[in-house]
N, CA, C and O atoms as a Tinker XYZ file with bonds, in Angstrom:
   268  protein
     1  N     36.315000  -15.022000  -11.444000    73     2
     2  CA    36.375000  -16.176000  -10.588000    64     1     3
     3  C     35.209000  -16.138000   -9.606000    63     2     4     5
     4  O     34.669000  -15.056000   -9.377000    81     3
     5  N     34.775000  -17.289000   -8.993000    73     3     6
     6  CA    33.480000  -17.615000   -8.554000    64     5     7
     7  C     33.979000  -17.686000   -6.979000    63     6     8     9
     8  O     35.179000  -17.517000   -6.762000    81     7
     9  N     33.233000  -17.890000   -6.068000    73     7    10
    10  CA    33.354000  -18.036000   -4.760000    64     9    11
    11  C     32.731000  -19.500000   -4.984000    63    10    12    13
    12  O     32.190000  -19.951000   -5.993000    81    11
    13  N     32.992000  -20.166000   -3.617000    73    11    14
    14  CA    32.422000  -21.449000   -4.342000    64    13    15
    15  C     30.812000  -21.522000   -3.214000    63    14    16    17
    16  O     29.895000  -22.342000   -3.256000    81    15
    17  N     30.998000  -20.363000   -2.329000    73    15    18
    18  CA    29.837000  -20.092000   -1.356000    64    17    19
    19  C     29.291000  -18.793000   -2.255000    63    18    20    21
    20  O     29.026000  -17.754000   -1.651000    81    19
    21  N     29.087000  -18.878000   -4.029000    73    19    22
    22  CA    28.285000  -17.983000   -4.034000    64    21    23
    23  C     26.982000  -18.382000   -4.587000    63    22    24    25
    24  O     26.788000  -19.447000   -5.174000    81    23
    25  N     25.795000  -17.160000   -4.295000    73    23    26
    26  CA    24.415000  -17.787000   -4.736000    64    25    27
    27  C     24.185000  -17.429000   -5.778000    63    26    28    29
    28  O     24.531000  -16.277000   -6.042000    81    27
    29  N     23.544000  -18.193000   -6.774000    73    27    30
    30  CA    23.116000  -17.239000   -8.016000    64    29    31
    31  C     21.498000  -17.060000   -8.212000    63    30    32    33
    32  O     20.863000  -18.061000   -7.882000    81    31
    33  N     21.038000  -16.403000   -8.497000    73    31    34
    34  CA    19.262000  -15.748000   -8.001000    64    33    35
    35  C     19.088000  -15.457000   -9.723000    63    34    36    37
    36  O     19.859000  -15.335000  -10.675000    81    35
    37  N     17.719000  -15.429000   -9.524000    73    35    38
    38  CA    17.316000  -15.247000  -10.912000    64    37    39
    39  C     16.826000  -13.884000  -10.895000    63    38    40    41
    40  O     16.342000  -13.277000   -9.939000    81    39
    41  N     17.141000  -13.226000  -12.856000    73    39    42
    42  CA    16.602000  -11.908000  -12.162000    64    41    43
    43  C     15.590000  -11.643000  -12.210000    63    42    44    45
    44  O     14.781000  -12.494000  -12.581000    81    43
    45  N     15.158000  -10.323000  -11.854000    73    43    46
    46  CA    14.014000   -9.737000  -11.242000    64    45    47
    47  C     12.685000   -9.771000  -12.511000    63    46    48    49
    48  O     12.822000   -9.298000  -13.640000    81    47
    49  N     12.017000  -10.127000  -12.236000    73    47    50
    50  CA    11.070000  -10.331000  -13.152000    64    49    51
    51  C     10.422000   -8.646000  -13.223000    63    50    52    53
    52  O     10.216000   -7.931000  -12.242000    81    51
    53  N     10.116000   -8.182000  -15.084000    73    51    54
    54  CA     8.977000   -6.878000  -14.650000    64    53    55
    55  C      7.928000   -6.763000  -13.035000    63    54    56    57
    56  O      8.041000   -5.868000  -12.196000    81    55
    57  N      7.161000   -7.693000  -12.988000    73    55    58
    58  CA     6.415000   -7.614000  -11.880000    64    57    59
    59  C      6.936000   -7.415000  -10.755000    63    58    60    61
    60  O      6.414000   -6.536000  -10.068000    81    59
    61  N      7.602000   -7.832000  -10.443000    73    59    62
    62  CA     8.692000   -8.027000   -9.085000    64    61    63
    63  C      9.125000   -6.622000   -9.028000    63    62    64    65
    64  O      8.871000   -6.124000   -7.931000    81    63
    65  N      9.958000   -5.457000  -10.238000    73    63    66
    66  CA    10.350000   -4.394000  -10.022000    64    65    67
    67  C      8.921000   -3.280000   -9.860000    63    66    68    69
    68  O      9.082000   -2.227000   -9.243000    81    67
    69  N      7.555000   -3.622000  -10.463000    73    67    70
    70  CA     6.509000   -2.819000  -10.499000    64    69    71
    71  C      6.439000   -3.391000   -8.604000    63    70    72    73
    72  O      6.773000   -2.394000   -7.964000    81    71
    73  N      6.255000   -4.109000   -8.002000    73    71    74
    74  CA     5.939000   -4.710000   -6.576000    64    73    75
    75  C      7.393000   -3.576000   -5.689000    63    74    76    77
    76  O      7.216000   -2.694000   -4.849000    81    75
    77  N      8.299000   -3.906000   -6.099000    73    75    78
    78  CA     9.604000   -2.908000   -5.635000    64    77    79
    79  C      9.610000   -1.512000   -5.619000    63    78    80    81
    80  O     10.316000   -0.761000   -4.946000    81    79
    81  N      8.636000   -1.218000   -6.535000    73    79    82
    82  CA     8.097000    0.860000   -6.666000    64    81    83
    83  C      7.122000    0.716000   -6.043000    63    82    84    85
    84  O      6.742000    1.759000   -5.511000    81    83
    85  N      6.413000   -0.295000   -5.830000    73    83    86
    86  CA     4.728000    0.053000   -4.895000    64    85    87
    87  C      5.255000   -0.021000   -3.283000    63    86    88    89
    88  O      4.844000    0.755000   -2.421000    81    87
    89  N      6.037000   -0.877000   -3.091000    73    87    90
    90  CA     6.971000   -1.053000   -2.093000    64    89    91
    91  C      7.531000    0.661000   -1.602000    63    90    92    93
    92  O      7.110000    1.316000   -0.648000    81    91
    93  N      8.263000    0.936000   -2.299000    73    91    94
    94  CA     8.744000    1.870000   -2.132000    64    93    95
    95  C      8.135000    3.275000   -1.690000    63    94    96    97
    96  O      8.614000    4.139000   -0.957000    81    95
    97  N      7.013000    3.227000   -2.323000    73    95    98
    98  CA     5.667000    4.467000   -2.551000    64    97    99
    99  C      5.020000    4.062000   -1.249000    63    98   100   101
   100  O      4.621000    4.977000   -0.529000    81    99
   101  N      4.836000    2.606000   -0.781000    73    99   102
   102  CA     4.076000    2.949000    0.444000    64   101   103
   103  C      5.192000    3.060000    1.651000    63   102   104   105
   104  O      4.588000    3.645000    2.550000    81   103
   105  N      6.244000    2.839000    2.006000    73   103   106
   106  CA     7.838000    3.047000    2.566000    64   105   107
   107  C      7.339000    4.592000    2.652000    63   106   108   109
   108  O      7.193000    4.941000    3.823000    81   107
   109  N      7.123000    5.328000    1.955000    73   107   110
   110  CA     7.013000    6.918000    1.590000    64   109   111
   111  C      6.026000    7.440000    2.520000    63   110   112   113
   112  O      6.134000    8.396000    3.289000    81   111
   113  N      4.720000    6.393000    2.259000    73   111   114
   114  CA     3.782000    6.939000    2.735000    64   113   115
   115  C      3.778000    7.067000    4.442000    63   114   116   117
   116  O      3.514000    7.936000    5.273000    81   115
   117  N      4.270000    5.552000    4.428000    73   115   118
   118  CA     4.287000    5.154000    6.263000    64   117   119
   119  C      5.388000    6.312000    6.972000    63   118   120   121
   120  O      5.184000    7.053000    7.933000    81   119
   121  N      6.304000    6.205000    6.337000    73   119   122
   122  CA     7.052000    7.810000    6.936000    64   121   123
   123  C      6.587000    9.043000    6.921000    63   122   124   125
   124  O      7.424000    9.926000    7.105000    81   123
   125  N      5.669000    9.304000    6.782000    73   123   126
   126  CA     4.459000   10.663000    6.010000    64   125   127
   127  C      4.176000   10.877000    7.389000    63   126   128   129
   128  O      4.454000   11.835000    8.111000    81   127
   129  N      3.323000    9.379000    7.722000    73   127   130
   130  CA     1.884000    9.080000    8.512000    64   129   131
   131  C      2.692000    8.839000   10.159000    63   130   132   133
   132  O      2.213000    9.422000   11.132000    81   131
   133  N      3.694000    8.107000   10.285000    73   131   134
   134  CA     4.662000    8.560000   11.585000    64   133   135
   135  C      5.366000   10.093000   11.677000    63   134   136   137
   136  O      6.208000   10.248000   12.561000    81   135
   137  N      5.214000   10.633000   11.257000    73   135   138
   138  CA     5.689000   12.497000   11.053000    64   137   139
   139  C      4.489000   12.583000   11.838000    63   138   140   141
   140  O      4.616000   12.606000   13.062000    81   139
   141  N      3.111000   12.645000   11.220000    73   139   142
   142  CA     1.868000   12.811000   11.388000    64   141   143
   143  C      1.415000   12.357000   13.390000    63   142   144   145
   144  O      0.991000   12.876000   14.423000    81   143
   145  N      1.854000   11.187000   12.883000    73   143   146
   146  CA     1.552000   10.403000   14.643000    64   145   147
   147  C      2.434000   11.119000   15.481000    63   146   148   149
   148  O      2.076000   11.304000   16.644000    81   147
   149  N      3.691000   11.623000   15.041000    73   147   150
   150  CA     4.561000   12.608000   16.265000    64   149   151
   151  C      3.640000   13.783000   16.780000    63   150   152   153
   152  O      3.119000   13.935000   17.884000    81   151
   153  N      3.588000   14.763000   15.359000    73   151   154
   154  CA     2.915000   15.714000   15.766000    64   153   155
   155  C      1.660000   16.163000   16.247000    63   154   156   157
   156  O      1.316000   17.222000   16.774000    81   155
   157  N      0.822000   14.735000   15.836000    73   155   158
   158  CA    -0.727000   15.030000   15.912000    64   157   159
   159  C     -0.947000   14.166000   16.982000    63   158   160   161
   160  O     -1.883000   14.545000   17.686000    81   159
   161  N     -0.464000   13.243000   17.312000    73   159   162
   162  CA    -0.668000   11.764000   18.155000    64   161   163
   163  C     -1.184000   10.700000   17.068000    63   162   164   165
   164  O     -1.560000   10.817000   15.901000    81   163
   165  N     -1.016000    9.407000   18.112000    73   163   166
   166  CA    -1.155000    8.375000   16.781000    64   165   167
   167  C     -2.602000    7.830000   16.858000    63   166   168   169
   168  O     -2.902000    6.964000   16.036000    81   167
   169  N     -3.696000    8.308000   17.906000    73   167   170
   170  CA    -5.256000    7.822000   17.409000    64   169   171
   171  C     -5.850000    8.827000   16.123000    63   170   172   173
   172  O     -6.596000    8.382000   15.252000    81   171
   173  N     -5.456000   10.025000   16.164000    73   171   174
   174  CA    -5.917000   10.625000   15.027000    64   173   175
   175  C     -5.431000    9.928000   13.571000    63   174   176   177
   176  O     -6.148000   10.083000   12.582000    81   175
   177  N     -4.251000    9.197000   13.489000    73   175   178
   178  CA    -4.056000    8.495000   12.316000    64   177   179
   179  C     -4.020000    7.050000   12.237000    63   178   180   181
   180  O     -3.296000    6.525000   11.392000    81   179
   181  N     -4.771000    6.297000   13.080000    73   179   182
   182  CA    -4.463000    4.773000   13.703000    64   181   183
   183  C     -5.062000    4.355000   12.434000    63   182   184   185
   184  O     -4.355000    3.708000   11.661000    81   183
   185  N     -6.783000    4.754000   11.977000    73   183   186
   186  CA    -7.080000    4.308000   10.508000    64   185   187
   187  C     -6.432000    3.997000    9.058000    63   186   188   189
   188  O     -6.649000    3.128000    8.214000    81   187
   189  N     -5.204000    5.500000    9.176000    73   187   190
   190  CA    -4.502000    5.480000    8.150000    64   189   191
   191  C     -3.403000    4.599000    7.929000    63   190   192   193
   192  O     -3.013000    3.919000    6.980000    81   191
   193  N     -2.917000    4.880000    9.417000    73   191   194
   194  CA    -1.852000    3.181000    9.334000    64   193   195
   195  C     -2.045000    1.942000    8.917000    63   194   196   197
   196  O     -1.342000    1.218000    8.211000    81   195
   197  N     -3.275000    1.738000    9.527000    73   195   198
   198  CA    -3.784000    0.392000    9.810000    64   197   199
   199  C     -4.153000    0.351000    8.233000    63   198   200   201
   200  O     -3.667000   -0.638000    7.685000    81   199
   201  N     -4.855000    1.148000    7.427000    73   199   202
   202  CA    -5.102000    1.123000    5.773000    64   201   203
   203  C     -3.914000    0.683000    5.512000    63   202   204   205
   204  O     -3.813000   -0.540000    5.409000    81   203
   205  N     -2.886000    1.379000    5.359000    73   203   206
   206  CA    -1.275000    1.149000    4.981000    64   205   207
   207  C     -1.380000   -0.012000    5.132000    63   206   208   209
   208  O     -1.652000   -0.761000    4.194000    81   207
   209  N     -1.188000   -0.420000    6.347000    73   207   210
   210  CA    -0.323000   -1.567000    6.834000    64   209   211
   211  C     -0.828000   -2.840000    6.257000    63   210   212   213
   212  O     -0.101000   -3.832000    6.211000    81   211
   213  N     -1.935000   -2.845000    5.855000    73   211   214
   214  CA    -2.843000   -3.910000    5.077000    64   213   215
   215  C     -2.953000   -4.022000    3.916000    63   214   216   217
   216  O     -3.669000   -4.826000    3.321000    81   215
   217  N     -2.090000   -3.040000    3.371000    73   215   218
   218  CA    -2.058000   -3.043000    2.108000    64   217   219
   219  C     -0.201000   -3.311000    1.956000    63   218   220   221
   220  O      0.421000   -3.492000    0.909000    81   219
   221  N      0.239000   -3.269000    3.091000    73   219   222
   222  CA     1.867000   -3.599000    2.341000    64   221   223
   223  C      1.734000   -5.100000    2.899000    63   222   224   225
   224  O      2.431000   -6.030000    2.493000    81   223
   225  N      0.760000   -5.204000    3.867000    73   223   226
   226  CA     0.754000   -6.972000    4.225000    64   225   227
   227  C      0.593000   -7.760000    2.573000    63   226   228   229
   228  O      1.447000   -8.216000    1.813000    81   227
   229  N     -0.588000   -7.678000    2.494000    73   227   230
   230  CA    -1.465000   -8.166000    0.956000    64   229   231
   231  C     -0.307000   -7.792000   -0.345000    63   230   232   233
   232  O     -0.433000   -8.498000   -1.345000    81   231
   233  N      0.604000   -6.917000   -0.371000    73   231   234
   234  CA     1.115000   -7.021000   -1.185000    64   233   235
   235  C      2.385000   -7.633000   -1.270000    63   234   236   237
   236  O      2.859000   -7.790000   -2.395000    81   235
   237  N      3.236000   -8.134000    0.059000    73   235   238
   238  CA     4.061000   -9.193000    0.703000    64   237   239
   239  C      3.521000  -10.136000    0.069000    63   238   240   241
   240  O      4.020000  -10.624000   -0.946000    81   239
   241  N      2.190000  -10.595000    0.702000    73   239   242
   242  CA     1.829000  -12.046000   -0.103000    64   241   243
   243  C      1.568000  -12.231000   -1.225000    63   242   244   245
   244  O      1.431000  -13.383000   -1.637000    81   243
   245  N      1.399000  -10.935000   -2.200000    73   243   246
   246  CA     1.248000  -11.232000   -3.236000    64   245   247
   247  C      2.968000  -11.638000   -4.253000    63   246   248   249
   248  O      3.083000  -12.199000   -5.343000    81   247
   249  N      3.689000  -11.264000   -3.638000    73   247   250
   250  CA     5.123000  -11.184000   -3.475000    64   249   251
   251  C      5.685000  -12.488000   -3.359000    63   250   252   253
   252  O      6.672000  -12.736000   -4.051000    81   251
   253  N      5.088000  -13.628000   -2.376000    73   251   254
   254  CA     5.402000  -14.959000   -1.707000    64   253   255
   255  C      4.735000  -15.506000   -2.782000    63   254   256   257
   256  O      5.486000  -16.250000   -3.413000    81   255
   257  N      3.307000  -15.413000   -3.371000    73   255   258
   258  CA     2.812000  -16.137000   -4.193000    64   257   259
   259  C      2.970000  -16.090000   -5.705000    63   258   260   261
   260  O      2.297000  -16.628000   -6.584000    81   259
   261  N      4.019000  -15.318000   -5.772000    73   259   262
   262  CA     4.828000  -14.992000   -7.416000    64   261   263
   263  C      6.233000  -15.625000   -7.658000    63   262   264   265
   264  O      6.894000  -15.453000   -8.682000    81   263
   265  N      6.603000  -16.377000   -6.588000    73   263   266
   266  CA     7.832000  -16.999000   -6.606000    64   265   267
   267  C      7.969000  -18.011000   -7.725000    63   266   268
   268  O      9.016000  -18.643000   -7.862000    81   267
């Protein structure tokens, strides 16, 4: 039996689950690189973030533009 408030979504396309492991792998990394910013401070790794962070941006949109 159905809810009549339920949604139905389409599933996950291959690409979408390869985007969901790259997702995941950089999730990995950014927790690496905040370990790193505790112990070391965070200007010694501000480059590495900021790499990260531009690369999980760009891959968000690549994410929005696969819909």
């Amino acid at each position: 039996r159905v809810s009549a408030s339920s949604v139905v979504r389409e599933r996950l396309r291959p690409q979408h689950l390869q985007h969901i492991l790259k997702l995941t792998g950089m999730a990995n990394n950014l927790n690496q690189i905040s370990r790193k910013a505790n112990a070391v401070g965070y200007v010694s790794i501000r480059t590495e973030y900021r790499n990260l962070a531009s690369e999980i941006d760009d891959l968000i949109s690549h994410i929005k533009d696969d819909r």
